[in-house]
Structures are given as C-alpha cells and as structure tokens.
Amino acid sequence: MRKFMLSLMALSCLTVSAQFGAPRQNPVVPSVVANVTEDFKPAKTNQDGKQYPMVNSQRMVRAQISAPKASFVGLDIAGKIYEMTKDENGLWTGTSEPQDEGFHYYQLNIDGASVPDPGSKYYYGASRWGSGIDVPAADEEFYTVKNVPQGSVNEVYYWSTVTEKMRHGYIYLPAEYYQNPTKKFPVLYLQHGMGENETGWSAQGKTGIIMDNLIAEGKAVPFVIFMDNGLDVRRPGEQGGFGGPRPQGGQRPQGGPGQGGPRRGFGGFNAFQDVLLKDIIPMVEKNYRVIADTEHRAMAGLSMGGMQTHSITLANPTTFAYVGMFSGGTFNTDELKDAADFKKTNKVLFMSAGGKETRMAEGDNSVGKAAENLKAIGINAHSYVSPGTAHEWQTWRRSLYQFAQLLFK
Amino acid sequence: MRKFMLSLMALSCLTVSAQFGAPRQNPVVPSVVANVTEDFKPAKTNQDGKQYPMVNSQRMVRAQISAPKASFVGLDIAGKIYEMTKDENGLWTGTSEPQDEGFHYYQLNIDGASVPDPGSKYYYGASRWGSGIDVPAADEEFYTVKNVPQGSVNEVYYWSTVTEKMRHGYIYLPAEYYQNPTKKFPVLYLQHGMGENETGWSAQGKTGIIMDNLIAEGKAVPFVIFMDNGLDVRRPGEQGGFGGPRPQGGQRPQGGPGQGGPRRGFGGFNAFQDVLLKDIIPMVEKNYRVIADTEHRAMAGLSMGGMQTHSITLANPTTFAYVGMFSGGTFNTDELKDAADFKKTNKVLFMSAGGKETRMAEGDNSVGKAAENLKAIGINAHSYVSPGTAHEWQTWRRSLYQFAQLLFK
C-alpha cells in the first residue's frame, strides 16, 4: 500500500507542476521556432473573443501577452518554461513543443511571477485556479455539446454533520429527471484528484456533456452523479487537511481502511469517507429522486479519487455495487479473494490508465493484468487504457465515457 | 433615449476599467502607508488557502505577489494603480485606499502586463475573466450561505432557433422544486450588465444564496430564475455582436423597440429579445415545472440588462407582469401614460440605483422621482437606493434582495 501510494504521488508530481503549495521552478527552454506549421487557431478554452493562446495542427501551443517593461516572459506548460520573445510593441510570443491531445494546466511567468494567462479560461487544478488549454483530439465529439436532450450540472450547498459546516458540491441530473417527475435514478459518486476540487469533473472533465451525449445515443442509462471535494474535509477543530500545504513525510494513512479514529494528511480519506457516508449519500437520497439501494449506487474517482474509491469501497463492501478507479492504481487479488461481501455485492470493477502512464498501462502492474487476475477469482473486472495520454483529463474523460456504459445495466 | 444610453455607458466606463476590449491605463499612485490599521484578513473571495489579497477594517485592500525580476508591480483597482514595493525576497506588497462595501473587479500590473492576481478567485466582468474581491459589508448576512433549505443553480445548454447554435445559461430552482414534484413555480428572467455574462448573477450576484435565505425567512415566495447571456447573441452569418470589440459610434439601436428587423451593436437588444421570447421562455416552460402565464412571469436586469428589460417589456407589454431595472435608468410617464396593455398587465415596476450613482439616486432624474411620477399615472412603481454603493454588484445584490420580496404576491 505504501509503495503504491508513493508511486502515485510521484506520478502526479511528474505531470502536474505546482502540485503542492510551493511551486517547483520548471526548466527554461527556448521557444520552438523550427518546423512549425503556421495554422494556429484560438483554443476552445479561451475567453470569448480572445485570440491567444492558440494551437496548431501539430498540437503546439502558442501564447502571447503584452508586457512592455518585462525582461522575461515564459510559457510554463508540461514541465517546461518556453522563453517567449518580445516585439517592438512590447508584445511577447512563444511556442511550445507538441502537447498531448486534451486538457492541460499551464501558466505564464512574467519576471519571476507565475500568473494566469489573461487569454484563457480558468480551472482549479495543481492546487490553484489558473489557466487551462484544450488541445483538439481526434475523438473530441464525445465531449462536445450537441443538440440532444440536456441534463444539467447543479451547484448545491449542504450541511455536513462531520465538519459542522455548509459544504459545496455539484450534482448532474439527466434530462429525464426533469421530463419524468416520478422516475427514480441510480447514482454515481465521482471524485477528483490531488490538487483539484469539486469543480473538476464538470469543468475539465465535461461530465454533463459526456453523459447527455451517451444517454442520447442509448449507450448509457440515465443516472445521477454527485461530485464533491475530497480534499477539504476538516473535522471541527482540525487544522490543515489538504487544500494548501505540502504533505509532510509520514502523513500517509495509518492502518487499514475503515479502522476508525481520525486519520489526517494524505487524502483525509477517513474524514472524507465519513462525509460521503454520513452527509452526502443521505442528503442525495433525501433531496433527489434516486434509488436508495446498493445495486443502484456506484463510486469512482481519478488518481487520488480512485485511491479514495479503493479504500472506501473496500471498507464498506456492501454500499456500492459499481466501482471505478481512473489512473488510481488497481485492486489486487489478495485484497479481494476472501472479501465475500465485496464479491457478492460488486457488479463491475473498472480500472483505467493513460497509455503514457506506463506503470499502470503496461506489464505486471497494469490495469489490464489486474483485471485478468480479478476475473480469475470471479470479479467482473474491466480495464481500459487511453491511447497516447498521460496522467491528465483526457484520460479521465475517456475513462468516464467507458465506465458510464457499464453502469446500472 | 440616446442621451439616456450615452449617460449609462459613461457611468459604466467610470466604474469598470477595461470595460471594452482595449484597456485604458489607470493612473499610477503610491501605495497607501499612512493611517493603515493592521488588522488585514484574507478576502472571502480568495482561492482556498491563499492569504492574499487581504482586507482590513478600513476596507483597504492589500495585495502581494512574488515577482523577483520585475521592475514594477501595481494593484489596479477602482480606477487607480497602486504602486507596490518589493522586499529583499522579491515579494511585492501594496495597499489601496478604502473601497466601498461589496464586490470589485481588480487586477495586477506586472511590468506593463495586466494579469489576474493568482491569489483571488476569478469572475467574468469588465469583458474578461479576472480577479474579484469581496469587501465585507455590514449587511452581508443576506448573501451568506446558511443551513436553510437549499435550492440549486443549474448549468444548462439549450438549442437556439435564433442563432442556430447551442446556448448556455443558468437556472435557479428553489428547494421546494425538488421537495414537491408536482408544484409549478413562477419565473424571473434576470440579466447581467455590459462586459459581463450569464455567470455574473450567480457568482458575483449570489442569486441562489440570496433567494434560499429570503425563501427560508418567508420574505419571498419560491420562484425559478433564468439567467442568460445578453451580449453574445449573433444571428447566423452576423459578425461581432457584443462580446469583445469596442462598439463604434452610431452603433446604438435604431428606431424604437419592437419595430422588427435586425438591430446590431449596443446590446444586440433585438436579437436578444428574439432569443428570450422564441428560445428561452419556451424552453423553460417546456423543460421545467413553471406557471406559463403573464402573471407568473417577471423580467429584470442590471445596467445594460435593465435597459434590455426596459426595451423588451415595453415592446412586449403583455408578456411580463413584473419588471425590474437595477442601475439601468428609469421608465418615464411619457412612455407609459398611454400604454394601456402595459398598465393593465404590470403588477410591480421596480427601479433602483446605488447611492453613489448620483444621477439615478438623487434629484429629478432619480429612481425615486420616477417612481413618484409613475404612481401618479397608476403604476405600482417602487424605487430603492443602495446606501454608499456605486455602479457595482453590492448595489445589485441589494436590489435583487428588495425586488424578490415584491414578486408574485
């Protein structure tokens, strides 16, 4: 378990700069100037009417900003700071190497200050609200808004008996929820990753759009999704938790899941488990027309949210019939071979990873190998590897697209 | 009408820098150092865990950012750039003069680049996503989240027959909408101002929080609110519209309201009117449990949204029974004295302004004088002046709080 968590933390750090409070300084490299195809277009994630940042057909990102008095401006993306160049009007421009398909966090560096790019929309990730860019993908249709029956992503506050405060989450209700006022629906509880929050799955993840499209095509049954913050859970009087400060060595979970007692630090898993089981699920089942039984309840998450899913569904084996871990490691046969309750309850166990997450995508520790082993002990295990993507949102959009088609059927 | 519109545009420009595409450069002034009470606290609008910006009990704003290699860093708020000072670690700090209670857009200037402050959350206004700060107000309880029955603010897409594209808006549904699945509700159509978008009323305006609190206290009846984008309406083949570029002289509306034919430029009022009447209202009345008649339909808006309300309710006098203009000028008796349909239909006509918007708050052109004149011709007119606030969101939060209590009773 320890080795597993450390490797996941390492993975996160490799791919998301400034993952924890204090940002690491990425290396400065020259802006790309050779073999650049000049067919740049404004990114879809730009603010309305803003031309920059742009992306070309090689998936290079080009940023531009006016900073007449600056001595250095850099485009900070995917672990490198591309040094931008200034024209006679004080306009700085720079171009990155090709990026993977899909969504990436990035920022500008102006004379040592790391700031959002005024051209982009802003997203919460890497422990800050900041710039994001969507690089066109061959399969982007599945997360593009279409003229199909529309559900909605709803911002809700609710009282938490665990934290003794109002908390904030989002609930996706499918179109049929509004059209058919007597029907009840199954529910998926869906969690974000380290350094992200409850906005990630709808904004970067495009959850509502993916679901509306899947349901319209008849590929998924309509279900409700609740998305909460798995990092900001602090019991009354508790300090810190997980929003800002860098976790210290040794702040990993102590003991196995579900052993009770307060566990702080990495994931605040125990406190979040309490919020999920004592606050969120009862609130959703009271306020919304959902089917309040195990067979119609799923949990999934990405990265740290996948680890929370792992821990919480193992500790509460009869609560969720469907389980998904996206870039969050694997279940192994030792954990499950004697877990009678889990095996009896579980209908689908789904594990996925990005193709560039090689430890999880290939070989003996892969999601594919894990699924094979789990099938051998009677688990309905599924695996998925997202082609050409890393520990980023394109992997998780695709994972949701795959997982949703397996649920509640 | 022309004079009215020009004065409103001037008002907007006075209070919101960078209102249109090309930002004006505000004057640089020294950071405040004398008579500063050192009781600064992180602003409520900060990103989780971020200490800066801060506000003190004098309502001064203090910003801080690390920019080791910069030669100039300024805090750009309320029309002035406060020159910040650098310490030996490259950390720049600066303090503004006292600000009005409530919400303000602001930004940082780093060596000539106008950028969002990495410490704040981001809001759409002044024609960009950027920093905002909430300065504590004596009456902030009314827009503070409380443990009362919670409605939700829902993100929805819908097909527009007018623009032939999917459009994006938000709908507030009160708690009872979920609890009582057979009840139908009245609807308010609520519009933002120039340089803002469909996110403004829920994010800066705190619409959902204000309504949940009002309903819980029994001060407002439960109703649905739809919030759309009144600036981005482009008919197929039309260029520009209103999102980005500076309006040219002469781009004011031609002719009176409701005379048909495409009207471009300021407000895109005719195109937005079409979207509201042909797309939004039918969609809301089809997809949600609302009472689809005039007596249960209201329209209101702030600033430009108030002008749109003025224009659209005059041109469609039997469509809305309740009308509100917040910092959007006034109706006058000449317009209404012979408007039989409007007078027969209208149940409440509400006009408000900030106390610092002196042209609308005081004297012969004030909302109070207009209400008095309109009452004399048989209109149930109401006025409200928000104490000590300008053409900003605190005025409009308070206006909604007042207006909502008059609706559908």
PDB file of C-alpha atoms in Angstrom, chain A residues 47-50 65-72 110-118 120-122 124 127-130 145-148 150-159 166 173 177-179 181 202 209 229 232 243-244 287-289, chain B residues 47-50 65-72 110-118 120-122 124 127-130 145-148 150-159 166 173 177-179 181 202 209 229 232 243-244 287-289:
ATOM      1  CA  GLN A  47     -12.106  33.574 -23.027  1.00  0.00           C
ATOM      2  CA  ASP A  48     -14.735  34.827 -25.506  1.00  0.00           C
ATOM      3  CA  GLY A  49     -13.104  36.952 -28.192  1.00  0.00           C
ATOM      4  CA  LYS A  50      -9.505  36.260 -27.102  1.00  0.00           C
ATOM      5  CA  ILE A  65       0.889  38.763 -23.902  1.00  0.00           C
ATOM      6  CA  SER A  66       1.612  42.490 -23.787  1.00  0.00           C
ATOM      7  CA  ALA A  67       4.266  43.255 -21.144  1.00  0.00           C
ATOM      8  CA  PRO A  68       6.218  46.256 -22.445  1.00  0.00           C
ATOM      9  CA  LYS A  69       8.502  46.656 -19.430  1.00  0.00           C
ATOM     10  CA  ALA A  70       9.217  42.978 -18.720  1.00  0.00           C
ATOM     11  CA  SER A  71      12.669  41.467 -19.116  1.00  0.00           C
ATOM     12  CA  PHE A  72      11.480  37.832 -19.185  1.00  0.00           C
ATOM     13  CA  ILE A 110       6.481  37.294 -16.039  1.00  0.00           C
ATOM     14  CA  ASP A 111       9.790  38.355 -14.475  1.00  0.00           C
ATOM     15  CA  GLY A 112       9.561  35.543 -11.968  1.00  0.00           C
ATOM     16  CA  ALA A 113       5.845  35.859 -11.186  1.00  0.00           C
ATOM     17  CA  SER A 114       3.719  32.794 -12.025  1.00  0.00           C
ATOM     18  CA  VAL A 115       0.381  34.155 -13.185  1.00  0.00           C
ATOM     19  CA  PRO A 116      -2.686  33.015 -15.154  1.00  0.00           C
ATOM     20  CA  ASP A 117      -2.730  33.844 -18.860  1.00  0.00           C
ATOM     21  CA  PRO A 118      -5.351  36.609 -19.355  1.00  0.00           C
ATOM     22  CA  SER A 120      -7.582  31.570 -21.165  1.00  0.00           C
ATOM     23  CA  LYS A 121     -10.472  30.490 -19.014  1.00  0.00           C
ATOM     24  CA  TYR A 122      -9.550  29.309 -15.537  1.00  0.00           C
ATOM     25  CA  TYR A 124      -8.969  24.519 -10.482  1.00  0.00           C
ATOM     26  CA  SER A 127      -3.782  23.411  -6.221  1.00  0.00           C
ATOM     27  CA  ARG A 128      -4.743  26.709  -7.810  1.00  0.00           C
ATOM     28  CA  TRP A 129      -7.306  28.408 -10.043  1.00  0.00           C
ATOM     29  CA  GLY A 130      -5.358  29.097 -13.220  1.00  0.00           C
ATOM     30  CA  VAL A 145     -22.114  19.962 -26.693  1.00  0.00           C
ATOM     31  CA  LYS A 146     -24.778  18.687 -29.119  1.00  0.00           C
ATOM     32  CA  ASN A 147     -28.457  19.387 -29.688  1.00  0.00           C
ATOM     33  CA  VAL A 148     -29.648  16.388 -27.688  1.00  0.00           C
ATOM     34  CA  GLN A 150     -29.922  18.190 -21.949  1.00  0.00           C
ATOM     35  CA  GLY A 151     -29.483  17.378 -18.307  1.00  0.00           C
ATOM     36  CA  SER A 152     -27.855  19.911 -16.029  1.00  0.00           C
ATOM     37  CA  VAL A 153     -24.939  20.260 -13.632  1.00  0.00           C
ATOM     38  CA  ASN A 154     -26.267  21.858 -10.459  1.00  0.00           C
ATOM     39  CA  GLU A 155     -24.339  23.747  -7.803  1.00  0.00           C
ATOM     40  CA  VAL A 156     -25.557  22.758  -4.333  1.00  0.00           C
ATOM     41  CA  TYR A 157     -24.699  23.518  -0.728  1.00  0.00           C
ATOM     42  CA  TYR A 158     -25.482  21.073   2.054  1.00  0.00           C
ATOM     43  CA  TRP A 159     -24.965  20.820   5.787  1.00  0.00           C
ATOM     44  CA  MET A 166     -22.022  24.014   4.939  1.00  0.00           C
ATOM     45  CA  LEU A 173     -29.268  15.345 -13.259  1.00  0.00           C
ATOM     46  CA  TYR A 177     -35.018  13.670 -14.357  1.00  0.00           C
ATOM     47  CA  TYR A 178     -36.872  16.829 -15.413  1.00  0.00           C
ATOM     48  CA  GLN A 179     -39.099  15.227 -18.037  1.00  0.00           C
ATOM     49  CA  PRO A 181     -41.165  13.697 -12.438  1.00  0.00           C
ATOM     50  CA  SER A 202     -17.803  19.198 -14.732  1.00  0.00           C
ATOM     51  CA  ILE A 209     -21.774  16.849 -21.780  1.00  0.00           C
ATOM     52  CA  ASN A 229     -14.491  17.972  -2.719  1.00  0.00           C
ATOM     53  CA  ASP A 232     -11.086  19.986   2.094  1.00  0.00           C
ATOM     54  CA  GLY A 243      -6.213  22.230   0.431  1.00  0.00           C
ATOM     55  CA  GLY A 244      -2.926  24.012   0.548  1.00  0.00           C
ATOM     56  CA  ASN A 287     -33.401  15.605  -1.638  1.00  0.00           C
ATOM     57  CA  TYR A 288     -33.379  13.882  -5.031  1.00  0.00           C
ATOM     58  CA  ARG A 289     -35.375  11.129  -6.698  1.00  0.00           C
TER      59      ARG A 289
ATOM     60  CA  GLN B  47      -8.615  30.839  -3.569  1.00  0.00           C
ATOM     61  CA  ASP B  48      -8.634  28.188  -0.817  1.00  0.00           C
ATOM     62  CA  GLY B  49      -5.563  28.535   1.364  1.00  0.00           C
ATOM     63  CA  LYS B  50      -4.325  31.789  -0.207  1.00  0.00           C
ATOM     64  CA  ILE B  65       2.892  38.629  -5.213  1.00  0.00           C
ATOM     65  CA  SER B  66       6.330  37.128  -5.766  1.00  0.00           C
ATOM     66  CA  ALA B  67       7.997  38.644  -8.848  1.00  0.00           C
ATOM     67  CA  PRO B  68      11.734  38.667  -8.131  1.00  0.00           C
ATOM     68  CA  LYS B  69      12.811  40.055 -11.504  1.00  0.00           C
ATOM     69  CA  ALA B  70      10.067  42.667 -12.007  1.00  0.00           C
ATOM     70  CA  SER B  71      10.775  46.398 -12.044  1.00  0.00           C
ATOM     71  CA  PHE B  72       7.150  47.464 -11.474  1.00  0.00           C
ATOM     72  CA  ILE B 110       3.470  43.387 -13.713  1.00  0.00           C
ATOM     73  CA  ASP B 111       5.902  45.358 -15.871  1.00  0.00           C
ATOM     74  CA  GLY B 112       3.069  46.562 -18.069  1.00  0.00           C
ATOM     75  CA  ALA B 113       1.159  43.261 -18.277  1.00  0.00           C
ATOM     76  CA  SER B 114      -2.372  43.310 -16.851  1.00  0.00           C
ATOM     77  CA  VAL B 115      -2.904  39.903 -15.277  1.00  0.00           C
ATOM     78  CA  PRO B 116      -5.187  38.206 -12.760  1.00  0.00           C
ATOM     79  CA  ASP B 117      -3.941  38.022  -9.179  1.00  0.00           C
ATOM     80  CA  PRO B 118      -3.018  34.354  -8.513  1.00  0.00           C
ATOM     81  CA  SER B 120      -8.099  35.512  -5.941  1.00  0.00           C
ATOM     82  CA  LYS B 121     -10.903  33.569  -7.490  1.00  0.00           C
ATOM     83  CA  TYR B 122     -11.933  34.689 -10.975  1.00  0.00           C
ATOM     84  CA  TYR B 124     -16.389  37.446 -15.628  1.00  0.00           C
ATOM     85  CA  SER B 127     -15.135  41.957 -20.566  1.00  0.00           C
ATOM     86  CA  ARG B 128     -12.693  39.468 -19.124  1.00  0.00           C
ATOM     87  CA  TRP B 129     -12.336  36.590 -16.677  1.00  0.00           C
ATOM     88  CA  GLY B 130     -10.188  38.044 -13.915  1.00  0.00           C
ATOM     89  CA  VAL B 145     -24.677  30.616   2.833  1.00  0.00           C
ATOM     90  CA  LYS B 146     -26.766  29.342   5.762  1.00  0.00           C
ATOM     91  CA  ASN B 147     -28.108  25.984   6.866  1.00  0.00           C
ATOM     92  CA  VAL B 148     -31.558  26.535   5.343  1.00  0.00           C
ATOM     93  CA  GLN B 150     -31.165  24.779  -0.394  1.00  0.00           C
ATOM     94  CA  GLY B 151     -32.185  25.281  -3.992  1.00  0.00           C
ATOM     95  CA  SER B 152     -29.572  24.994  -6.704  1.00  0.00           C
ATOM     96  CA  VAL B 153     -28.090  26.996  -9.559  1.00  0.00           C
ATOM     97  CA  ASN B 154     -28.019  24.730 -12.600  1.00  0.00           C
ATOM     98  CA  GLU B 155     -25.846  24.998 -15.698  1.00  0.00           C
ATOM     99  CA  VAL B 156     -27.890  24.255 -18.816  1.00  0.00           C
ATOM    100  CA  TYR B 157     -27.379  24.226 -22.571  1.00  0.00           C
ATOM    101  CA  TYR B 158     -30.286  24.739 -24.976  1.00  0.00           C
ATOM    102  CA  TRP B 159     -30.822  24.965 -28.707  1.00  0.00           C
ATOM    103  CA  MET B 166     -26.451  25.676 -28.628  1.00  0.00           C
ATOM    104  CA  LEU B 173     -34.562  26.171  -8.806  1.00  0.00           C
ATOM    105  CA  TYR B 177     -38.892  22.488  -6.658  1.00  0.00           C
ATOM    106  CA  TYR B 178     -37.140  19.283  -5.578  1.00  0.00           C
ATOM    107  CA  GLN B 179     -39.237  18.562  -2.494  1.00  0.00           C
ATOM    108  CA  PRO B 181     -42.523  17.232  -7.531  1.00  0.00           C
ATOM    109  CA  SER B 202     -24.892  33.543  -9.570  1.00  0.00           C
ATOM    110  CA  ILE B 209     -27.837  32.219  -1.778  1.00  0.00           C
ATOM    111  CA  ASN B 229     -26.042  35.925 -21.793  1.00  0.00           C
ATOM    112  CA  ASP B 232     -23.309  37.185 -27.266  1.00  0.00           C
ATOM    113  CA  GLY B 243     -18.580  40.011 -26.606  1.00  0.00           C
ATOM    114  CA  GLY B 244     -15.295  41.647 -27.397  1.00  0.00           C
ATOM    115  CA  ASN B 287     -38.484  21.627 -19.580  1.00  0.00           C
ATOM    116  CA  TYR B 288     -39.334  22.889 -16.099  1.00  0.00           C
ATOM    117  CA  ARG B 289     -42.421  22.937 -13.895  1.00  0.00           C
TER     118      ARG B 289
END
